[in-house]
mmCIF file of C-alpha atoms and ligand atoms in Angstrom:
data_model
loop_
_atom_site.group_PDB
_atom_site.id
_atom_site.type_symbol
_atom_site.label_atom_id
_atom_site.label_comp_id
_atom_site.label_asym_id
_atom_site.label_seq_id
_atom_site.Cartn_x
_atom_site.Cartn_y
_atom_site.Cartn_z
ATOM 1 C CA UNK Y 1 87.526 69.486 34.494
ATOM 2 C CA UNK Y 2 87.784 68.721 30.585
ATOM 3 C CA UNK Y 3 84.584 67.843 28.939
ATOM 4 C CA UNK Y 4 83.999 66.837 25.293
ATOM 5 C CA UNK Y 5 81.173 69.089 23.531
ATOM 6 C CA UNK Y 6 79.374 66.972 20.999
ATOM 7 C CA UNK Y 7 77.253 64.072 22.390
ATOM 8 C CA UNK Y 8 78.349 65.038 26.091
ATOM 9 C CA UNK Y 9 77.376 68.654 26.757
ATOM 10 C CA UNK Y 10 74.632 69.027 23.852
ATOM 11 C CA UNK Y 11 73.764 66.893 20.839
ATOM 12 C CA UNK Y 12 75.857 66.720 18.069
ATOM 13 C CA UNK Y 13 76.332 70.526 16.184
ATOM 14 C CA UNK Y 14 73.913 72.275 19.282
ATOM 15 C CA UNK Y 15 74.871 75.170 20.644
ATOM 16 C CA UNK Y 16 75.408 75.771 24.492
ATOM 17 C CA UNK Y 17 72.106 75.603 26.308
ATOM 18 C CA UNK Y 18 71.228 77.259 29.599
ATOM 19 C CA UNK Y 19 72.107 73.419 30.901
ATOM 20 C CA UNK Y 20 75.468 73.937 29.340
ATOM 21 C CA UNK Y 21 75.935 77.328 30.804
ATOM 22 C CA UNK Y 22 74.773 76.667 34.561
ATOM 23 C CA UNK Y 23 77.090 73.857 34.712
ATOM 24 C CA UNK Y 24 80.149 76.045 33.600
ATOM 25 C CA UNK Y 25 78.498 78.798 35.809
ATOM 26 C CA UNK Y 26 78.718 76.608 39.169
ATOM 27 C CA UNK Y 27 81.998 74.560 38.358
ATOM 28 C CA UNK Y 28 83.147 78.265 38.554
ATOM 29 C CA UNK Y 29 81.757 79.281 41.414
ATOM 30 C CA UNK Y 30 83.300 75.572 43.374
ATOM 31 C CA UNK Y 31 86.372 77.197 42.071
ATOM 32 C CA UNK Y 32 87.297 74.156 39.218
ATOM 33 C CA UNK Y 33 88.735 74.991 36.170
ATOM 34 C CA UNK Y 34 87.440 73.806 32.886
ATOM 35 C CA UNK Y 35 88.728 73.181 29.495
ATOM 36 C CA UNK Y 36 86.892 71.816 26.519
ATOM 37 C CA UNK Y 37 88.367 69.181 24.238
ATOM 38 C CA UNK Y 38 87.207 68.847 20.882
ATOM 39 C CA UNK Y 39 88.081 67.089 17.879
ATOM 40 C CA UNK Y 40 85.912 69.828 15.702
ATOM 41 C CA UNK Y 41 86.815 72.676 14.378
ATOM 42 C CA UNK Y 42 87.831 76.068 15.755
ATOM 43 C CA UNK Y 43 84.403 77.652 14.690
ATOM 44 C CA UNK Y 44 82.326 75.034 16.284
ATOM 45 C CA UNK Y 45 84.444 74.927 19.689
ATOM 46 C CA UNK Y 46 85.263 78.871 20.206
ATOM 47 C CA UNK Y 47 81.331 80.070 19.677
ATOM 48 C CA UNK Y 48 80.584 77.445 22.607
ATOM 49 C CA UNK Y 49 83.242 77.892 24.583
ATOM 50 C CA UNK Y 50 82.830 81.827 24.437
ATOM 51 C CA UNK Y 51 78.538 81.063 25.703
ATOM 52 C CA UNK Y 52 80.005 78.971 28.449
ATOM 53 C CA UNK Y 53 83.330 81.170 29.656
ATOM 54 C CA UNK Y 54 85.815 78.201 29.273
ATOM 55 C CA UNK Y 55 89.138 77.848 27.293
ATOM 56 C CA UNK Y 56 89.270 75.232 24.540
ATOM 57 C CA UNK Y 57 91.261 73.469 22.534
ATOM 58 C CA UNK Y 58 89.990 72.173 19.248
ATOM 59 C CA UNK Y 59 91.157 70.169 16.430
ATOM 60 C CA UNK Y 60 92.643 67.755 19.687
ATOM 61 C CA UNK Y 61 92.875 64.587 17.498
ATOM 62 C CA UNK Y 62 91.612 62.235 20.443
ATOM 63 C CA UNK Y 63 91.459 59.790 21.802
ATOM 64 C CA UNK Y 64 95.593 60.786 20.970
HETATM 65 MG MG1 MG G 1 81.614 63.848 21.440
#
């Protein structure tokens, strides 16, 4: 599953809450794989990403 951070996850600039993490913690455990998309940068995405235990790709220019 590929989410979007900002706006989707947590407001704009928040970092992962224990909302964030129990989703990322039972997608896991149904055996999905995640990846997060982000337009931001690499030190907004990684410190997220890293709190919730998924890849990431920033800087992904979408909706391209
Ligand atoms: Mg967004």
């Amino acid at each position: 599953m590929i989410f979007d951070i900002d706006n989707t996850l947590v407001m704009h600039g928040a970092p992962a809450d224990e909302r964030a993490r129990e989703l990322f913690c039972r997608l896991e455990g149904l055996g999905l794989k995640t990846c997060l998309l982000s337009n931001n940068k690499e030190r907004r995405v990684k410190p997220f990403a890293d709190a919730v235990g998924s890849p990431y790709i920033f800087k992904a220019d979408k909706p391209r």
